[in-house]
Short mmCIF file of C-alpha atoms in Angstrom, two decimals:
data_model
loop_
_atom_site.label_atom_id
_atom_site.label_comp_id
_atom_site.label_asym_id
_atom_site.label_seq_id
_atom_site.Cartn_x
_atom_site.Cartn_y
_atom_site.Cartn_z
CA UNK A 1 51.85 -2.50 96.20
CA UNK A 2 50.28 -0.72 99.31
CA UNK A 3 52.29 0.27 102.31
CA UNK A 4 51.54 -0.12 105.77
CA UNK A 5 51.35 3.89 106.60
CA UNK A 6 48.78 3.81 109.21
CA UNK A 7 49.75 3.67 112.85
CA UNK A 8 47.44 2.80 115.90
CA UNK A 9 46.32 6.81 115.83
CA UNK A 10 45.10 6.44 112.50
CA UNK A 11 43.35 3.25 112.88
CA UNK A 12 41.41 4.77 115.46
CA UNK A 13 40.39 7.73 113.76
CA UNK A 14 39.49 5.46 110.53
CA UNK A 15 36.74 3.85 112.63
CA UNK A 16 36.07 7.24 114.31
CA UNK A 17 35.76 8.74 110.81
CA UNK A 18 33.08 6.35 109.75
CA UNK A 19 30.62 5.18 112.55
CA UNK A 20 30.14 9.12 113.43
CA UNK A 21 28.52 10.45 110.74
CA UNK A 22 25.31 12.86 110.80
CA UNK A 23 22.68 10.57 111.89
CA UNK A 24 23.82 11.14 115.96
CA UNK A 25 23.59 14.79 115.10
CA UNK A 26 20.34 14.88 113.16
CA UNK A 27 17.84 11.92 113.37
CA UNK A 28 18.68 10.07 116.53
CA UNK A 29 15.12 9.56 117.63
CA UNK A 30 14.05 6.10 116.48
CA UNK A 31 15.25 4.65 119.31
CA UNK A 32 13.48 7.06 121.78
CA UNK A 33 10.21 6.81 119.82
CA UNK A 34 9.95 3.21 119.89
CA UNK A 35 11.19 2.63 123.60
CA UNK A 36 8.92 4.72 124.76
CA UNK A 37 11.27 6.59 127.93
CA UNK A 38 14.06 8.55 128.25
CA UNK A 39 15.78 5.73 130.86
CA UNK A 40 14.90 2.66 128.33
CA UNK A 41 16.54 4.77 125.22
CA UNK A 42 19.49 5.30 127.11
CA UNK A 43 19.66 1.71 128.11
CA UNK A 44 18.97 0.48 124.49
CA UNK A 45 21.88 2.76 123.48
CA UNK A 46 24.26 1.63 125.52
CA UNK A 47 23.79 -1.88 125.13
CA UNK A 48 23.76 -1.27 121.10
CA UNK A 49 27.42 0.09 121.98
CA UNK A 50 28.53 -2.96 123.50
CA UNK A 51 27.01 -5.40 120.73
CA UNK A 52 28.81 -3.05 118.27
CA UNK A 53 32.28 -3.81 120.48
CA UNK A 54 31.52 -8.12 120.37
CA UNK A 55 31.28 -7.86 116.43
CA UNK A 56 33.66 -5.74 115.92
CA UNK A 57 36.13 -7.70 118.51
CA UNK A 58 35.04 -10.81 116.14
CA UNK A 59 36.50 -8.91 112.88
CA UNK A 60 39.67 -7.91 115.14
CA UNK A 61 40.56 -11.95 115.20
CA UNK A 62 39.40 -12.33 111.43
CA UNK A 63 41.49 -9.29 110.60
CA UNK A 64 44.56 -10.49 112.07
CA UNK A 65 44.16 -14.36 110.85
CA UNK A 66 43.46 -13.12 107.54
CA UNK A 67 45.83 -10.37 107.03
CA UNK A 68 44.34 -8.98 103.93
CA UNK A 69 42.25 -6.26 103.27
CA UNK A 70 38.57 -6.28 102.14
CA UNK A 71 36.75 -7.28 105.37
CA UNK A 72 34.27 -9.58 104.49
CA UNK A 73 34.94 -10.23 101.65
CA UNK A 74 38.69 -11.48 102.14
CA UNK A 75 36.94 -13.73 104.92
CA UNK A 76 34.91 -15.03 102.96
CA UNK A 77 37.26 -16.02 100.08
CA UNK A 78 39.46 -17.40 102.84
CA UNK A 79 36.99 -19.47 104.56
CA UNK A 80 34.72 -20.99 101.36
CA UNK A 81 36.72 -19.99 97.89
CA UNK A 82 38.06 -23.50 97.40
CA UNK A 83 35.13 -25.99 98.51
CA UNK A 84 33.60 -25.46 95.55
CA UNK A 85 34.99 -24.37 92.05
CA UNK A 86 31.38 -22.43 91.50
CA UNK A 87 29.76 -22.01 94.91
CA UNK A 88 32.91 -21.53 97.02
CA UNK A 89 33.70 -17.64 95.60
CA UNK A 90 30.56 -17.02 94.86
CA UNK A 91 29.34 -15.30 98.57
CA UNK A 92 32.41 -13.35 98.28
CA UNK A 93 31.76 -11.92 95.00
CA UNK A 94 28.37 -10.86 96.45
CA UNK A 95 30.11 -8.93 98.99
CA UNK A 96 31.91 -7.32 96.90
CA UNK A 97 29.16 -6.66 94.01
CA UNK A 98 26.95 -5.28 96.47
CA UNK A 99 29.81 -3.19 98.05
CA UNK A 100 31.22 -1.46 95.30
CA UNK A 101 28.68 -1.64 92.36
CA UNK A 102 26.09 0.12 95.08
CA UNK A 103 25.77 0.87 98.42
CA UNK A 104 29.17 1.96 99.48
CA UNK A 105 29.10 4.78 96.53
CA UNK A 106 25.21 5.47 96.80
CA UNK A 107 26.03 5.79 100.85
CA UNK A 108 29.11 8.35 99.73
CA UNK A 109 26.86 10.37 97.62
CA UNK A 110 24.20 10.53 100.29
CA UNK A 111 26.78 11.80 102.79
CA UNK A 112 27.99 14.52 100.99
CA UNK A 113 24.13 15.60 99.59
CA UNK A 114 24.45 15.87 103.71
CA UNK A 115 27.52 18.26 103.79
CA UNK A 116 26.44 20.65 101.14
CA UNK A 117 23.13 21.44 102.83
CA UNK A 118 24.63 21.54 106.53
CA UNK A 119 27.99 23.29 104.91
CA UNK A 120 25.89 26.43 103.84
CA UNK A 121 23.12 26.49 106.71
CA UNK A 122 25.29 29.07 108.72
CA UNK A 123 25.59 31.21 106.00
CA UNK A 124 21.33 31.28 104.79
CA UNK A 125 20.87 34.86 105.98
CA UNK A 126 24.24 36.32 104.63
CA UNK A 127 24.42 34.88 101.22
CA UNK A 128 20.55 35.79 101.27
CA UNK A 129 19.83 31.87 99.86
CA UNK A 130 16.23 31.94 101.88
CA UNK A 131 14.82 34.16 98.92
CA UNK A 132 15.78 31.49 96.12
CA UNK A 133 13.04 28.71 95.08
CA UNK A 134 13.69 25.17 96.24
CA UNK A 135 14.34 23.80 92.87
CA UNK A 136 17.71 26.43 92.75
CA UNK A 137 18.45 25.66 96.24
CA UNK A 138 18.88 22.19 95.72
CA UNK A 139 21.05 22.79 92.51
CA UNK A 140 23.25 24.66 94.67
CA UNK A 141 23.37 21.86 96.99
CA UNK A 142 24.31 19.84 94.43
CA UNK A 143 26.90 21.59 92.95
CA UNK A 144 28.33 22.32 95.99
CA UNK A 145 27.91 18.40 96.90
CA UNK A 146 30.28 17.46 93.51
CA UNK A 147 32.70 19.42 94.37
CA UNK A 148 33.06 18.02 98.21
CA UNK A 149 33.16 14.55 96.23
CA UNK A 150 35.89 15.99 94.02
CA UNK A 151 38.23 17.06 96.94
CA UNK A 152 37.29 13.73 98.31
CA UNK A 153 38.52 11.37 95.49
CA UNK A 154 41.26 13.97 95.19
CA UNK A 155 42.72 13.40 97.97
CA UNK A 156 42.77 9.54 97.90
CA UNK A 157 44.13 9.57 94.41
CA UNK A 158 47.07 11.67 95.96
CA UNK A 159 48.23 9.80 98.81
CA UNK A 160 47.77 7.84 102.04
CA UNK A 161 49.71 10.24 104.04
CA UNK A 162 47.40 13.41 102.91
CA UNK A 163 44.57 11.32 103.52
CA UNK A 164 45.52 10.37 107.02
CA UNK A 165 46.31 13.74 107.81
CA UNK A 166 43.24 14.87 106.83
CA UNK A 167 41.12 12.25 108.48
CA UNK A 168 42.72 12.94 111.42
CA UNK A 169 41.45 16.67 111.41
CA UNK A 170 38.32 15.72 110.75
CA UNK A 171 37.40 12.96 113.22
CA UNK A 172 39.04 15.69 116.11
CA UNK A 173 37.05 18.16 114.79
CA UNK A 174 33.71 15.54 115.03
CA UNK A 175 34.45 14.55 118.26
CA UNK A 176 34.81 17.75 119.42
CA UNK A 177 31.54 18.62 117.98
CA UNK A 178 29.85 15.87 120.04
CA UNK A 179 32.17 17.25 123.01
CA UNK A 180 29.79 20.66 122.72
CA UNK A 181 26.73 19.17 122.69
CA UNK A 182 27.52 17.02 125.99
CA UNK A 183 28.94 20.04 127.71
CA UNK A 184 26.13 22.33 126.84
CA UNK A 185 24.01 19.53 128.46
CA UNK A 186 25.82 19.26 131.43
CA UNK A 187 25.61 22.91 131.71
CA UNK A 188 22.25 22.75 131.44
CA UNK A 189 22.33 19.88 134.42
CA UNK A 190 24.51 22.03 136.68
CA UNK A 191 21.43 25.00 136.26
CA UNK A 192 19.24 22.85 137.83
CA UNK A 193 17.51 21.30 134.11
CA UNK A 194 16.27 18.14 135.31
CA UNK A 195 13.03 18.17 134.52
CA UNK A 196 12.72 16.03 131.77
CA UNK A 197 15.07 13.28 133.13
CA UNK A 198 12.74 13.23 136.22
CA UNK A 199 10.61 9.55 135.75
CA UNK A 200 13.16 8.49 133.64
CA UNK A 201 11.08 5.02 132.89
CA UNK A 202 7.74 6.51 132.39
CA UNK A 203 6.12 5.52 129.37
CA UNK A 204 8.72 2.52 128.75
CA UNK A 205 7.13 0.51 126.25
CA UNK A 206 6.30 -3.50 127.04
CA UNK A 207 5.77 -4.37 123.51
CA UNK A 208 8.63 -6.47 122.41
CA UNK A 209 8.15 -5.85 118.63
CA UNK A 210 8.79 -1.78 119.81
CA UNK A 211 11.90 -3.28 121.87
CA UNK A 212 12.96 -4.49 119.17
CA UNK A 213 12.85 -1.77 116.50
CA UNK A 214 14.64 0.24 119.14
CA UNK A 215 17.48 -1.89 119.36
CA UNK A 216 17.54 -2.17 115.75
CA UNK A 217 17.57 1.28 114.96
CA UNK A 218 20.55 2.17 117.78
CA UNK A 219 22.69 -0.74 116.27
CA UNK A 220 22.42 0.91 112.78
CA UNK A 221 23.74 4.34 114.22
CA UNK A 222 26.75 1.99 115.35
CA UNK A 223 27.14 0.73 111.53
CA UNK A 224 30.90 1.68 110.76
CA UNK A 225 32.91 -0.48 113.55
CA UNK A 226 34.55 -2.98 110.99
CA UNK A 227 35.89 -0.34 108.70
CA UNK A 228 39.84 -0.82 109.92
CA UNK A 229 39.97 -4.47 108.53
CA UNK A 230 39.01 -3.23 105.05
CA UNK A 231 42.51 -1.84 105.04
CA UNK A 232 44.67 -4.26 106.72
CA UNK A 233 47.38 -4.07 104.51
CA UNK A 234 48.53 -1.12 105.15
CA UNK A 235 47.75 -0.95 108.99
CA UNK A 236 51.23 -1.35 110.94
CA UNK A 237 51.91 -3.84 113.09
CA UNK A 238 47.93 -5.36 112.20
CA UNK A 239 48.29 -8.15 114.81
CA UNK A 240 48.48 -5.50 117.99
CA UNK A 241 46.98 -2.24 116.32
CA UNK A 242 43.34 -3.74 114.73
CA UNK A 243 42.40 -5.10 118.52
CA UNK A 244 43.53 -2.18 119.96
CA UNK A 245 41.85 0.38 117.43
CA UNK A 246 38.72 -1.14 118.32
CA UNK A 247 39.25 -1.75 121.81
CA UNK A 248 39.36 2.17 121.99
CA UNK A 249 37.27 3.47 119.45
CA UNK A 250 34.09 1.57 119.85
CA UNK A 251 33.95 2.30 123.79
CA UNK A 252 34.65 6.31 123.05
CA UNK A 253 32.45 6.36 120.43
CA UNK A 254 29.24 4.62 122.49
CA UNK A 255 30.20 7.28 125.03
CA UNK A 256 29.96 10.14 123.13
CA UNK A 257 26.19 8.78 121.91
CA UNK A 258 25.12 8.22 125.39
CA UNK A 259 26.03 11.25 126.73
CA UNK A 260 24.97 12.96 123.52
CA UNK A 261 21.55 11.91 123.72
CA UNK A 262 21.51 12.50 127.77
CA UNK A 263 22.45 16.14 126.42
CA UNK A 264 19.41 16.08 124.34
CA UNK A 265 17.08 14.53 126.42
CA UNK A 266 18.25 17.52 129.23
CA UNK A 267 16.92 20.13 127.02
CA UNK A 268 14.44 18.49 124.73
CA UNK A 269 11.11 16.62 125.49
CA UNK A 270 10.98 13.28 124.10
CA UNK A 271 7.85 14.91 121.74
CA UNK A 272 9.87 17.93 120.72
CA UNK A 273 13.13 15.60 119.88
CA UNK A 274 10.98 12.86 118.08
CA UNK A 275 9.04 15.84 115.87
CA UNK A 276 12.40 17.73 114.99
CA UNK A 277 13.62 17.45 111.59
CA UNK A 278 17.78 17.83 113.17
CA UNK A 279 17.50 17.34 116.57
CA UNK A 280 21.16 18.90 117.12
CA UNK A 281 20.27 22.03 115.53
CA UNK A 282 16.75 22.09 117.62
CA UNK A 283 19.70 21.74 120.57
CA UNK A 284 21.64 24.68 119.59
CA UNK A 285 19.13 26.83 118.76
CA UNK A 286 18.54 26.36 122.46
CA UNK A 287 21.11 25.96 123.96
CA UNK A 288 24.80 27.53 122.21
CA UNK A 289 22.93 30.84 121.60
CA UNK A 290 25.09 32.94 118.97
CA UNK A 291 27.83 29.96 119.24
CA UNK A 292 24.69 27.97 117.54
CA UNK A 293 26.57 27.55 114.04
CA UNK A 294 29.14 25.22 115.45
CA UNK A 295 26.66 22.03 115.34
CA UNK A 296 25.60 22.68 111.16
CA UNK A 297 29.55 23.14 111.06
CA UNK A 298 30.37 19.86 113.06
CA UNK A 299 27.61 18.16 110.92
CA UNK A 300 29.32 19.48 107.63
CA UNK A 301 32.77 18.65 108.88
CA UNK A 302 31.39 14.91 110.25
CA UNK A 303 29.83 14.00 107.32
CA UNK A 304 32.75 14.93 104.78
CA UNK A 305 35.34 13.24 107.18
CA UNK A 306 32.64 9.94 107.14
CA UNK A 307 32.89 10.16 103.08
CA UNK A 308 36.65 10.59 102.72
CA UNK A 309 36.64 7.51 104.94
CA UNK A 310 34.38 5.50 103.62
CA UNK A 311 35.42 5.68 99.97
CA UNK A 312 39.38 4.90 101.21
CA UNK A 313 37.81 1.92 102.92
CA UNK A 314 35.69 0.72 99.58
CA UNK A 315 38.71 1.40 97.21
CA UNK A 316 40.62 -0.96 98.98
CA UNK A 317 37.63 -4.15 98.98
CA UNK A 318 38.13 -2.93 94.86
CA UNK A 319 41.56 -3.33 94.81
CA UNK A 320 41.47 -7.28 96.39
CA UNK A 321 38.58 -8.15 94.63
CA UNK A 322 40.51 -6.95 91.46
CA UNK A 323 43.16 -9.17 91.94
CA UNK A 324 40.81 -11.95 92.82
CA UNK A 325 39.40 -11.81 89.52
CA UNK A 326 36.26 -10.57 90.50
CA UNK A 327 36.85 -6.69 89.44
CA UNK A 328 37.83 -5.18 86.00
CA UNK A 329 41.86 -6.41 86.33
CA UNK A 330 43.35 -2.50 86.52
CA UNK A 331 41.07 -1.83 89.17
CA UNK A 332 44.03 -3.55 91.77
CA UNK A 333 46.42 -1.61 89.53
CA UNK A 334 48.57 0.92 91.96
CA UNK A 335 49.91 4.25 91.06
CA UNK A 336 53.57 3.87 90.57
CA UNK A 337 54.41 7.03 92.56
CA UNK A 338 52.12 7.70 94.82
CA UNK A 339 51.03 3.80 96.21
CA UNK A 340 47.38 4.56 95.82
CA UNK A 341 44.48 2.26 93.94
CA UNK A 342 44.07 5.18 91.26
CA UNK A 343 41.85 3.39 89.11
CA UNK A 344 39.95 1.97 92.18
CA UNK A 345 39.51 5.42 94.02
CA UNK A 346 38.48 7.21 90.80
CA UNK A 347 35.73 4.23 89.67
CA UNK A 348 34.19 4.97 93.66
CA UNK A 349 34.24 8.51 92.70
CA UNK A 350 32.54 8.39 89.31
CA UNK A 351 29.69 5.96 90.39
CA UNK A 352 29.49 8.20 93.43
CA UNK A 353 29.17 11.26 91.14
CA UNK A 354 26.00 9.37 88.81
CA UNK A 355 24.58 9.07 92.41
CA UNK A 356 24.25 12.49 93.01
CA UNK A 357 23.09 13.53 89.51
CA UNK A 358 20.77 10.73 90.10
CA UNK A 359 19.18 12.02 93.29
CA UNK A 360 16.13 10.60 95.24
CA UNK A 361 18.61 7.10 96.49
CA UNK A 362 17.36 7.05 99.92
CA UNK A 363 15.53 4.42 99.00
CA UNK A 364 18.08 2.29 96.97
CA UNK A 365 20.52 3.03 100.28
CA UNK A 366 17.43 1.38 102.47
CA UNK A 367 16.81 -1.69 100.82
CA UNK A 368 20.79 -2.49 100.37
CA UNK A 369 21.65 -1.91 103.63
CA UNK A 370 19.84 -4.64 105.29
CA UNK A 371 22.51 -6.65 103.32
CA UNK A 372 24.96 -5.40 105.37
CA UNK A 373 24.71 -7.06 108.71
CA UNK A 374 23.65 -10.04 106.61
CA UNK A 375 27.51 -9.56 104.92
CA UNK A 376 28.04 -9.38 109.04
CA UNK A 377 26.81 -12.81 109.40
CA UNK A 378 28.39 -14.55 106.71
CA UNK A 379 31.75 -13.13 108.35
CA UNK A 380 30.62 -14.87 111.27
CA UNK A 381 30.04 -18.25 109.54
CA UNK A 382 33.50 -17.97 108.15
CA UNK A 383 34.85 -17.28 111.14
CA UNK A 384 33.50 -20.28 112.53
CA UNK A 385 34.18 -22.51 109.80
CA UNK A 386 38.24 -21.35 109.71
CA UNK A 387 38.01 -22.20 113.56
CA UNK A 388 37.35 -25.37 112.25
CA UNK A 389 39.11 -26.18 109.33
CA UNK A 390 42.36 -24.27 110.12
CA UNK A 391 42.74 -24.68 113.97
CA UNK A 392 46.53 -24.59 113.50
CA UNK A 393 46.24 -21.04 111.83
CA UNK A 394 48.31 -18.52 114.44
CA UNK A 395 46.19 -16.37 116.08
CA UNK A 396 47.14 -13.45 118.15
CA UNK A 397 43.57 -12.37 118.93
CA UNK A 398 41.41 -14.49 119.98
CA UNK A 399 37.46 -14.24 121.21
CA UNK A 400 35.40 -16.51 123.13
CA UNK A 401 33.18 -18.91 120.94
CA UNK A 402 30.40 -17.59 122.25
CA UNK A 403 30.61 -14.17 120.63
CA UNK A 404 30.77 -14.94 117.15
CA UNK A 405 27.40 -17.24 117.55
CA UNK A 406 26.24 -14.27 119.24
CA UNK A 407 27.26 -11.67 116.74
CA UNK A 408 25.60 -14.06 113.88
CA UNK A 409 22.33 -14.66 115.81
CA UNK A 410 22.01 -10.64 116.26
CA UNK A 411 22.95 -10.09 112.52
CA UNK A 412 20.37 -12.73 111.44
CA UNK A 413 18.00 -10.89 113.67
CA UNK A 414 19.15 -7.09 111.97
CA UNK A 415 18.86 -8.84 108.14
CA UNK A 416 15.08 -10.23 108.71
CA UNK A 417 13.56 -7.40 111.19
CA UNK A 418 13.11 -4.90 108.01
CA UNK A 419 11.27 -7.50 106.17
CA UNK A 420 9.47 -8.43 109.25
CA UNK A 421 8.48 -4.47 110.28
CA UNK A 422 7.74 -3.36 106.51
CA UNK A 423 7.27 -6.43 104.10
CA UNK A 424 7.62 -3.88 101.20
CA UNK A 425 8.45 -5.40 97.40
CA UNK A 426 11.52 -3.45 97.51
CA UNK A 427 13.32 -6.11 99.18
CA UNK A 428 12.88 -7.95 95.75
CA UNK A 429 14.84 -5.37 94.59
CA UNK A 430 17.63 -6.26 96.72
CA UNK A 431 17.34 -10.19 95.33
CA UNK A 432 17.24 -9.37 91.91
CA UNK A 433 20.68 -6.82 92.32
CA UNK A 434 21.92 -10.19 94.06
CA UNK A 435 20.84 -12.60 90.98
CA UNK A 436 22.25 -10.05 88.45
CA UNK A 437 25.67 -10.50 90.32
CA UNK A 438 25.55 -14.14 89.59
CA UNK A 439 24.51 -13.41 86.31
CA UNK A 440 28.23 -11.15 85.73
CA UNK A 441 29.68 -13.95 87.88
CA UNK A 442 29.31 -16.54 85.80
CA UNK A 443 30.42 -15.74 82.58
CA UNK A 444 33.41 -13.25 83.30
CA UNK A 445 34.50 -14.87 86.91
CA UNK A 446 33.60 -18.14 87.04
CA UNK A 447 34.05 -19.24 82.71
CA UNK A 448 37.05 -15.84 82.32
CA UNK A 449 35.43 -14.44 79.25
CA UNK A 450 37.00 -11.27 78.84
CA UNK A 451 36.06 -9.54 75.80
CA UNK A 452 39.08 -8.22 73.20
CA UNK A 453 38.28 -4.87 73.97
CA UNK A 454 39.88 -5.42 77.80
CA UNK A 455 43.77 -4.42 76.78
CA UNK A 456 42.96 -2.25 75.10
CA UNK A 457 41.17 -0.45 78.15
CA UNK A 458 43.97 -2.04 80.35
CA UNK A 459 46.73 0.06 78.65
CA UNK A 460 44.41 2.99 78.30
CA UNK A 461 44.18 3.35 81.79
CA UNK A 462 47.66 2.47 82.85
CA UNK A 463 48.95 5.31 80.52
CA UNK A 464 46.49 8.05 82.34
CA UNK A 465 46.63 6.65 85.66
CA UNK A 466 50.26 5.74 85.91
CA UNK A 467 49.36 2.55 87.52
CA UNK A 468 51.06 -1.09 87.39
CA UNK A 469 49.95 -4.01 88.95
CA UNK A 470 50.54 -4.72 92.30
CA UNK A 471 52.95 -7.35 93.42
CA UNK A 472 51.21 -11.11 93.80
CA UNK A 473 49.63 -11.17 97.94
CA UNK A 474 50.23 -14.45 98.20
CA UNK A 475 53.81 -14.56 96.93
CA UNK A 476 54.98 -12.27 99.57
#
């Protein structure tokens, strides 16, 4: 089975790894545009930082009642799997369709589309890439872009350790990036820059629909915060390290995007930050001088440590599902050696991999993802109902009532507002990916059909994967 290799350290650099990916460094403007001032924006963002912290405190008691991995989705199964034979898995198995089919490998390939372009932008003029056309640019993008994703799965398929060493490079190398841009802007406050921070609230929208997009775009930078629970079982010590991983992440992280986009503000005008197509390279350019490479190399280096965490974190929903039922079987199989979900971590690299041969998924990624803070509210319903129905459940972490309502009444609000702002027929899209889960559910989950064909491919794959499957969770 898995072992519990990750310390408090790496817990915190898990979440680290995924909330900060390239969006603070690149397109962090929404919420300036819509709230209309430099003092409201930095308002909106700090608040967003402390909603992040309530849900993510929420998940810290789920995660340590339910000691499984898989996040929602083991909440879920926990809470509702046996009140109804049909109905009771079936939100779960949602979860995890719409996890692992989709977004979480779509979002991977996206990321590291992001890596290859800001991985070479240093090196434009000296490999002499501005002379080539666009369509042989973005091959080399792409090329470049596989073989990030094949280091990537590589190192998950080799081991935890590697992969916690490696994360833990990488998120001190990201935070260190956002470390440059907030000391080149307080440089650029100790030189007397205050000009644009003068008025701070001038212009500050009234409209609460614009409020409200602001808030909604800030939370979505925060997106990332419940990533330690997907791996539970193999955090040490879960009951004491998942509250305290949060407890220190979540406030460092909302400090770093304050001050990052107080850094900004400093040297950019709210027109010349809302109109730039990377607002941290805009910054350098200005700012670092010949030093200007390090923010394309602290995007390049954010966004590869945000994949390798991200597809670690979606392996491991695969392997519970699997053993749920509601995966291919040798999905939850585990490498005999090496104690990694082999089959798991290459299926997330393969889908990953049609992604990016795929291209143009920006807009698959944007009509999924409003499913996720709706995933975020179903956690919150089950957290409610196991308050309920299993009151004499131990728990060491424990939040006040009051933030899980919260939490679900600000994920209902995050799951509607897209449809509200842009009532686009690409949400149908989203509820027919839902309706063809049900449609796999119900024969192969819900009735077991399993065609003959499945040992064959179950011994096919434990022969090249050296895998076996895991001991039985719930005999342990």
């Amino acid at each position: 089975g898995l072992k519990r290799e990750l310390g408090l350290m790496s817990a915190i650099n898990i979440i680290i790894g995924v909330m900060i990916g390239s969006g603070i460094f690149i397109s962090p403007t929404a919420a300036l545009k819509y709230s209309g001032s430099v003092g409201l924006c930095l308002i909106v963002w700090a608040v967003c930082g402390l909603i992040s912290l309530l849900g993510a405190l929420c998940f810290a008691e789920l995660g340590t009642v339910v000691p499984r991995s898989g996040a929602e989705y083991a909440y879920l199964m926990e809470a509702f799997s046996k009140t109804h034979s049909f109905w009771g898995p079936l939100p779960s198995f949602v979860c995890a369709w719409i996890y692992v089919v989709v977004l979480r490998p779509a979002e991977i390939a996206v990321i590291v589309l992001t890596f290859a372009e800001y991985s070479i932008l240093p090196f434009h003029n000296l490999l002499g890439l501005e002379s080539l056309s666009e369509d042989s640019l973005h091959n080399i993008i792409k090329l470049i872009a596989l073989l990030g994703l094949g280091i990537i799965t590589l190192i998950n398929l080799k081991s935890v350790k590697l992969y916690i060493k490696i994360n833990n490079i990488f998120s001190f190398c990201k935070v260190f990036a956002c470390l440059v841009v907030i000391v080149g802007g307080i440089y650029e406050l100790s030189i007397g820059n205050t000009r644009n921070l003068e008025n701070m609230f001038e212009g500050t929208t009234s409209n609460a629909g614009h409020i409200a997009l602001a808030f909604y775009s800030g939370l979505w930078a925060y997106d990332g915060w419940s990533s330690v629970t997907t791996v539970t079982e193999e955090i040490k010590n879960p009951e004491v390290n998942i509250p305290r991983s949060i407890g220190i992440s979540v406030p460092i992280i909302t400090a770093l995007y304050v001050f990052m986009n107080l850094a900004y503000m400093t040297v950019l005008t709210p027109t010349e930050m809302i109109n730039s197509p990377a607002v941290g390279i805009s910054f350098g350019d200005r700012v670092l001088g010949p030093m200007a490479f390090l923010i394309p190399l602290g995007v390049s280096l954010s966004t590869f440590g945000c994949a390798l965490s991200i597809q670690f974190g979606v392996t491991r929903l695969c392997y519970v599902a699997s053993q749920e039922g509601h995966m291919l079987e040798p999905l939850s199989y585990i490498h005999i050696r090496r104690s990694t979900p082999a089959p798991a971590v290459a299926m997330q690299g393969i889908l990953a991999f049609l992604f990016i041969l795929v291209g143009n998924i920006e807009p698959l990624i944007e009509f999924a993802s409003f499913l996720i803070w709706f995933s975020y509210g179903s956690a919150m319903v089950a957290l409610l109902t196991l308050r309920k129905t299993k009151p004499e459940i131990h728990r060491p972490y424990k939040v006040p009532i009051v933030i899980p309502i919260f939490t679900l009444l600000v994920s209902i609000f995050l799951s509607t507002m897209p449809i509200i702002a842009d009532p686009s027929p690409k949400y149908l899209f989203a509820v027919g990916f839902i309706l063809s889960g049900v449609a796999v559910y119900t024969p192969f989950v819900y009735y077991k059909i399993r065609p003959k064909w499945m040992n064959n491919l179950r011994y096919l794959i434990q022969v090249i994967f050296e895998v076996a499957p895991p001991n039985d969770p719930k005999s342990l």
